Amino acid sequence: MISAADLRTLSDTIMARLPGATTAAAVDALEAEALGPDAPVTAARRSLRDAPDAVRRELGQAVNEVTGRISVAARERRLALAAAERDTRLDEEWLDMSLPGRAPARGKAHLVSTVWDEVVDIFVALGYTVAAGPEVETAYYNFDALNTPPTHPSRLESDTLYVAHGDDPEGVLLRTHTSPVQARYMETHRPPVYMVVPGRVYRRDAIDATHTPVFHQLEGLAVDDAITFGDLKGTLEHFARTFFGSRRRVRFLPHFFPFTEPSAELHVDCFACEGSGCRVCRESGWIELLGCGMVDPNVFVAVGYDPAVVSGFAFGVGIDRLAMIRYGVPELRMFFDPDLRILRQFR
Ligand code: DAH
């Protein structure tokens, strides 16, 4: 029969060999050498029932002691092995996240959007409101309310893109300028009015260096009780100098628009050659910038304003054109070209 001393010796041996068990399976096997179904400790426990009283007490104590010691040590060994295995994996499977990542491609505003914002900001700084109107417009707002006679050539199908809607084939169109928003705005607002309208406009133009069927304009309108042509000149000179530089000079040439009387064309002296003549200004020293004028009384009547009480000025400037002039972009159609080599050159 196994003695208590044998069990303790066995226990010491197992304990001594445990550090050499380097896998969970090896630990299990070693533990089973003492505590398995046919192993000495189990056999001793089984023999207790028939053992003499004197032996049972001491042997029973040894069985409990050895069982506890080995099973606790085996469990600790298994935990230690699992922890070591985890450490090894953490060492092997680490990912270096400390390097700067590859920066995602970041977009930026299109040159036309940049100029759009800049021009709007110039007028917002003067206290102007930003308004908007529909791009699909009625002939009434695009032409009639703006004092444009039914026979005006700009109404021709060769110039205007009409939309098939309703009975009148020329009743609905893609707006050819931002001017209709003047009429819409005045119909819904009492004077004083100081507003600008940036927006897309459409014309039936074949694409070439200076024409695209869609482009961008900024409309401006100021209506108050004593607006004069002097206000128009001062405001637009301020705009030209803010956009092209404080040394710029401007000149106003007589022109004609149905919705303004008198009408003018604003020219700015060439920022590239200081007016001496170069390719930018086509050797003239001057660059044509925009159309403007004093709001025609007929427009006021159309929107329900009394031309005897109010006066105002209006202007319309091509946003793409401003961008082309200032950045030396040779062709309007480049703005509608998705080639990133073109777009990346700006800012
Ligand atoms: N609507 C004109 C165009 O598209 C530009 C324009 C000229 C607008 C004079 C105005 C203006 O408000 O007063 O060519």
Coordinates of C-alpha atoms and ligand atoms in Angstrom, one line a residue:
M1 CA 0.0 0.0 0.0
I2 CA 1.1 3.5 -0.8
S3 CA 2.3 5.5 2.2
A4 CA 1.8 9.1 3.1
A5 CA 5.6 9.6 2.6
D6 CA 5.4 8.0 -0.9
L7 CA 2.7 10.5 -1.8
R8 CA 4.7 13.5 -0.6
T9 CA 7.8 12.2 -2.5
L10 CA 5.6 11.8 -5.6
S11 CA 4.3 15.3 -5.1
D12 CA 7.8 16.8 -4.8
T13 CA 8.8 15.1 -8.0
I14 CA 5.8 16.4 -9.9
M15 CA 6.4 19.9 -8.5
A16 CA 10.0 19.7 -9.6
R17 CA 9.0 18.6 -13.1
L18 CA 6.2 21.2 -13.6
P19 CA 8.5 24.0 -14.8
G20 CA 9.6 21.7 -17.5
A21 CA 6.1 21.2 -18.8
T22 CA 5.9 23.8 -21.6
T23 CA 2.4 23.1 -23.0
A24 CA -1.0 22.8 -21.5
A25 CA -1.1 19.1 -22.6
A26 CA 2.2 18.4 -20.9
V27 CA 0.9 20.0 -17.7
D28 CA -2.3 17.9 -18.0
A29 CA -0.2 14.7 -18.4
L30 CA 2.0 15.5 -15.5
E31 CA -1.0 16.2 -13.3
A32 CA -2.6 12.9 -14.4
E33 CA 0.6 11.1 -13.3
A34 CA -0.4 11.9 -9.7
L35 CA -4.1 12.6 -9.8
G36 CA -5.4 10.6 -12.8
P37 CA -7.9 7.7 -12.5
D38 CA -5.3 5.1 -12.0
A39 CA -2.6 7.2 -10.5
P40 CA -1.1 6.8 -7.0
V41 CA -3.1 9.6 -5.3
T42 CA -6.4 8.3 -6.6
A43 CA -5.4 4.8 -5.7
A44 CA -4.5 5.9 -2.2
R45 CA -7.8 7.7 -1.8
R46 CA -9.6 4.5 -2.8
S47 CA -7.6 2.5 -0.3
L48 CA -8.6 4.7 2.6
R49 CA -11.9 3.0 3.2
D50 CA -10.2 -0.3 4.1
A51 CA -7.2 1.2 5.8
P52 CA -6.7 0.8 9.6
D53 CA -7.7 3.8 11.6
A54 CA -4.2 4.8 12.4
V55 CA -3.1 4.8 8.8
R56 CA -6.3 6.4 7.4
R57 CA -5.9 9.6 9.3
E58 CA -2.4 10.3 8.2
L59 CA -2.8 8.9 4.6
G60 CA -6.1 10.9 4.2
Q61 CA -4.3 14.1 5.2
A62 CA -1.5 13.4 2.7
V63 CA -4.0 12.6 -0.1
N64 CA -5.8 15.9 0.4
E65 CA -2.6 17.9 0.8
V66 CA -1.0 16.4 -2.3
T67 CA -4.1 16.7 -4.4
G68 CA -4.5 20.4 -3.4
R69 CA -0.8 21.2 -4.0
I70 CA -0.6 19.5 -7.4
S71 CA -3.9 20.7 -8.8
V72 CA -3.2 24.3 -7.6
A73 CA 0.3 24.2 -9.1
A74 CA -0.9 22.7 -12.3
R75 CA -3.6 25.4 -12.7
E76 CA -1.0 28.1 -12.1
R77 CA 1.3 26.6 -14.6
R78 CA -1.4 26.4 -17.2
L79 CA -2.3 30.1 -16.6
A80 CA 1.4 31.1 -16.8
L81 CA 1.7 29.2 -20.1
A82 CA -1.4 30.9 -21.5
A83 CA -0.1 34.3 -20.5
A84 CA 3.3 33.6 -22.0
E85 CA 1.6 32.5 -25.2
R86 CA -0.5 35.6 -25.4
D87 CA 2.6 37.8 -24.9
T88 CA 4.4 36.0 -27.7
R89 CA 1.4 36.5 -30.0
L90 CA 1.2 40.1 -29.1
D91 CA 4.9 40.5 -29.9
E92 CA 4.5 38.7 -33.2
E93 CA 1.2 40.1 -34.4
W94 CA 1.6 43.8 -33.6
L95 CA 0.8 46.5 -36.0
D96 CA 2.7 49.7 -36.1
M97 CA 0.1 52.4 -36.0
S98 CA 2.5 55.1 -35.0
L99 CA 3.5 56.1 -38.6
P100 CA 1.5 58.9 -40.2
G101 CA -1.1 57.3 -42.4
R102 CA -1.3 57.8 -46.1
A103 CA -3.3 61.0 -46.3
P104 CA -6.6 60.6 -48.2
A105 CA -6.8 62.7 -51.3
R106 CA -8.4 65.9 -50.3
G107 CA -10.5 67.9 -52.6
K108 CA -10.6 71.7 -52.9
A109 CA -13.0 74.2 -54.2
H110 CA -13.1 74.7 -58.0
L111 CA -11.7 78.0 -59.2
V112 CA -15.1 79.2 -60.2
S113 CA -16.5 78.4 -56.7
T114 CA -13.6 80.3 -55.2
V115 CA -14.2 83.4 -57.2
W116 CA -18.0 83.1 -56.7
D117 CA -17.5 83.1 -52.9
E118 CA -15.0 86.0 -53.1
V119 CA -17.3 88.2 -55.2
V120 CA -20.2 87.5 -53.0
D121 CA -18.1 88.3 -49.9
I122 CA -17.2 91.7 -51.4
F123 CA -20.9 92.7 -51.6
V124 CA -21.9 91.0 -48.3
A125 CA -19.2 93.2 -46.7
L126 CA -21.1 96.2 -48.1
G127 CA -24.3 95.0 -46.5
Y128 CA -25.9 93.2 -49.5
T129 CA -28.1 90.2 -49.0
V130 CA -27.6 87.0 -51.1
A131 CA -30.7 85.9 -53.0
A132 CA -31.5 83.0 -55.4
G133 CA -34.0 82.1 -58.0
P134 CA -35.0 79.2 -60.2
E135 CA -32.8 78.1 -63.1
V136 CA -35.9 76.9 -65.0
E137 CA -37.6 80.3 -65.4
T138 CA -40.6 81.7 -67.2
A139 CA -40.3 84.0 -70.2
Y140 CA -42.1 86.6 -68.1
Y141 CA -39.4 87.0 -65.4
N142 CA -36.5 86.3 -67.8
F143 CA -37.7 88.9 -70.4
D144 CA -41.1 90.7 -70.0
A145 CA -40.7 91.9 -66.4
L146 CA -37.2 93.2 -67.4
N147 CA -38.7 95.4 -70.1
T148 CA -37.4 93.1 -72.9
P149 CA -39.8 93.5 -75.9
P150 CA -41.3 90.4 -77.5
T151 CA -39.2 91.0 -80.6
H152 CA -35.9 91.1 -78.8
P153 CA -33.3 88.9 -80.5
S154 CA -32.2 87.3 -77.3
R155 CA -35.5 85.5 -77.2
L156 CA -34.8 83.7 -80.4
E157 CA -34.5 79.9 -80.2
S158 CA -31.0 80.3 -81.5
D159 CA -30.0 82.0 -78.3
T160 CA -32.3 80.7 -75.6
L161 CA -32.9 77.1 -74.5
Y162 CA -36.7 76.6 -74.1
V163 CA -38.2 74.0 -71.9
A164 CA -41.2 72.0 -73.3
H165 CA -43.8 72.8 -70.6
G166 CA -47.3 74.1 -71.0
D167 CA -49.0 75.4 -74.1
D168 CA -46.6 78.3 -75.0
P169 CA -43.5 76.9 -76.6
E170 CA -41.6 80.0 -75.5
G171 CA -43.2 80.3 -72.1
V172 CA -40.6 78.4 -70.0
L173 CA -36.9 78.4 -70.5
L174 CA -33.5 78.0 -68.8
R175 CA -32.7 81.4 -67.5
T176 CA -30.3 83.3 -69.8
H177 CA -29.1 85.6 -67.0
T178 CA -29.5 86.1 -63.3
S179 CA -31.5 89.3 -63.9
P180 CA -34.9 87.6 -63.5
V181 CA -34.2 87.3 -59.8
Q182 CA -34.2 91.1 -59.6
A183 CA -37.9 91.0 -60.5
R184 CA -38.7 88.1 -58.3
Y185 CA -37.0 89.7 -55.4
M186 CA -38.6 93.1 -55.7
E187 CA -42.1 91.5 -56.0
T188 CA -41.6 89.9 -52.6
H189 CA -39.5 92.6 -50.8
R190 CA -40.2 96.3 -50.1
P191 CA -37.3 98.8 -50.7
P192 CA -34.6 99.4 -49.6
V193 CA -33.1 96.5 -51.5
Y194 CA -29.4 95.7 -51.6
M195 CA -28.9 92.2 -52.9
V196 CA -26.7 90.0 -55.1
V197 CA -27.6 86.8 -56.9
P198 CA -24.8 84.4 -57.8
G199 CA -26.0 81.6 -60.1
R200 CA -25.9 79.4 -63.1
V201 CA -27.2 80.7 -66.4
Y202 CA -27.8 79.0 -69.8
R203 CA -27.5 80.0 -73.4
R204 CA -27.7 78.2 -76.6
D205 CA -24.1 78.5 -77.5
A206 CA -21.8 76.1 -79.2
I207 CA -18.8 75.3 -77.1
D208 CA -15.7 77.3 -78.0
A209 CA -12.9 79.1 -76.2
T210 CA -15.2 81.8 -74.8
H211 CA -18.6 80.1 -74.9
T212 CA -20.2 77.3 -73.0
P213 CA -24.0 76.5 -72.8
V214 CA -23.8 77.0 -69.0
F215 CA -21.8 79.6 -67.1
H216 CA -22.1 81.7 -64.0
Q217 CA -23.2 85.2 -63.3
L218 CA -23.6 87.5 -60.3
E219 CA -26.4 89.9 -60.4
G220 CA -26.6 93.0 -58.2
L221 CA -29.4 95.3 -57.4
A222 CA -29.7 98.3 -55.1
V223 CA -33.0 100.2 -54.7
D224 CA -33.6 103.0 -52.3
D225 CA -35.2 106.4 -52.2
A226 CA -32.3 108.4 -53.7
I227 CA -29.9 106.0 -55.5
T228 CA -27.9 107.8 -58.2
F229 CA -25.5 106.9 -61.0
G230 CA -22.8 108.1 -58.6
D231 CA -23.7 105.3 -56.2
L232 CA -23.4 102.8 -59.0
K233 CA -20.0 104.1 -60.0
G234 CA -18.6 104.2 -56.5
T235 CA -19.9 100.7 -55.7
L236 CA -18.6 99.1 -58.8
E237 CA -15.3 100.9 -58.6
H238 CA -14.9 99.5 -55.1
F239 CA -15.8 96.0 -56.4
A240 CA -13.2 96.3 -59.2
R241 CA -10.5 97.5 -56.9
T242 CA -11.2 94.9 -54.2
F243 CA -11.1 92.1 -56.8
F244 CA -8.2 93.3 -59.0
G245 CA -6.2 95.5 -56.7
S246 CA -6.4 99.0 -55.1
R247 CA -4.5 100.7 -57.9
R248 CA -7.1 99.9 -60.6
R249 CA -8.9 102.6 -62.4
V250 CA -12.3 102.1 -64.0
R251 CA -14.2 103.7 -66.8
F252 CA -17.9 103.5 -67.8
L253 CA -18.9 103.3 -71.5
P254 CA -22.4 103.9 -72.7
H255 CA -24.2 100.7 -73.6
F256 CA -27.8 99.4 -73.9
F257 CA -29.7 96.9 -71.8
P258 CA -33.5 96.7 -71.9
F259 CA -33.8 96.7 -68.1
T260 CA -31.5 99.7 -67.4
E261 CA -31.6 103.3 -68.5
P262 CA -29.0 104.7 -68.8
S263 CA -26.9 101.5 -69.3
A264 CA -23.1 101.2 -69.2
E265 CA -20.3 98.8 -69.6
L266 CA -17.7 98.9 -66.9
H267 CA -14.0 98.6 -67.9
V268 CA -11.1 98.2 -65.6
D269 CA -7.5 99.1 -66.6
C270 CA -5.4 96.1 -67.1
F271 CA -3.9 94.7 -63.9
A272 CA -1.3 92.7 -66.0
C273 CA 0.3 95.6 -67.8
E274 CA -1.0 98.6 -65.8
G275 CA -2.8 99.8 -68.9
S276 CA 0.0 99.9 -71.3
G277 CA -1.3 97.1 -73.5
C278 CA -0.6 93.4 -73.4
R279 CA -2.2 90.0 -74.3
V280 CA -4.5 90.0 -71.3
C281 CA -6.2 93.2 -72.4
R282 CA -5.7 92.5 -76.1
E283 CA -3.4 95.5 -76.3
S284 CA -6.1 97.9 -75.4
G285 CA -5.1 98.6 -71.8
W286 CA -8.7 98.0 -70.6
I287 CA -10.7 94.9 -69.8
E288 CA -14.5 94.8 -70.1
L289 CA -15.8 93.6 -66.8
L290 CA -19.6 93.9 -66.6
G291 CA -22.9 95.4 -67.7
C292 CA -24.8 97.8 -65.4
G293 CA -27.2 100.7 -65.3
M294 CA -29.9 102.6 -63.5
V295 CA -33.0 100.4 -63.2
D296 CA -35.5 101.2 -65.9
P297 CA -38.8 102.7 -64.6
N298 CA -40.7 100.0 -66.6
V299 CA -39.0 97.3 -64.4
F300 CA -40.1 99.1 -61.2
V301 CA -43.7 99.3 -62.6
A302 CA -43.7 95.6 -63.5
V303 CA -42.8 94.6 -59.9
G304 CA -45.2 97.1 -58.2
Y305 CA -42.6 99.8 -57.2
D306 CA -43.3 103.5 -57.8
P307 CA -40.5 104.8 -60.0
A308 CA -41.4 108.3 -58.8
V309 CA -40.4 107.3 -55.3
V310 CA -37.6 104.8 -55.7
S311 CA -34.5 104.6 -57.8
G312 CA -31.8 102.0 -58.2
F313 CA -28.9 100.5 -60.0
A314 CA -28.2 97.0 -61.2
F315 CA -25.3 95.1 -62.7
G316 CA -24.5 91.7 -64.0
V317 CA -21.0 90.2 -64.0
G318 CA -19.7 86.9 -65.4
I319 CA -18.1 84.9 -62.6
D320 CA -16.2 82.6 -65.0
R321 CA -15.0 85.6 -66.9
L322 CA -13.6 87.2 -63.7
A323 CA -11.8 84.0 -62.9
M324 CA -10.4 83.8 -66.5
I325 CA -9.1 87.4 -66.4
R326 CA -7.5 87.2 -63.0
Y327 CA -5.9 83.8 -63.4
G328 CA -5.1 84.0 -67.1
V329 CA -7.2 81.0 -68.0
P330 CA -7.2 81.1 -71.8
E331 CA -10.4 79.1 -72.4
L332 CA -13.8 79.2 -70.6
R333 CA -14.3 75.5 -71.4
M334 CA -11.3 74.6 -69.2
F335 CA -13.6 75.2 -66.2
F336 CA -15.9 72.4 -67.3
D337 CA -13.0 70.0 -68.0
P338 CA -12.6 67.3 -65.4
D339 CA -8.8 67.1 -66.1
L340 CA -7.3 67.4 -62.6
R341 CA -4.1 68.9 -64.1
I342 CA -6.1 72.0 -65.0
L343 CA -7.9 72.2 -61.7
R344 CA -4.8 71.6 -59.5
Q345 CA -3.1 74.7 -60.7
F346 CA -5.3 77.0 -58.7
R347 CA -4.7 77.4 -55.0
Ligands
DAH1 N1 -28.2 90.4 -67.8 C1 -27.1 91.0 -68.5 C2 -26.4 89.9 -69.3 O1 -26.6 88.7 -69.1 C3 -26.1 91.6 -67.6 C4 -26.6 92.8 -67.0 C5 -26.4 94.0 -67.6 C6 -27.3 92.7 -65.7 C7 -26.9 95.2 -67.0 C8 -27.8 93.9 -65.1 C9 -27.6 95.1 -65.8 O2 -28.4 93.9 -64.0 O3 -28.0 96.2 -65.2 O4 -25.7 90.2 -70.2

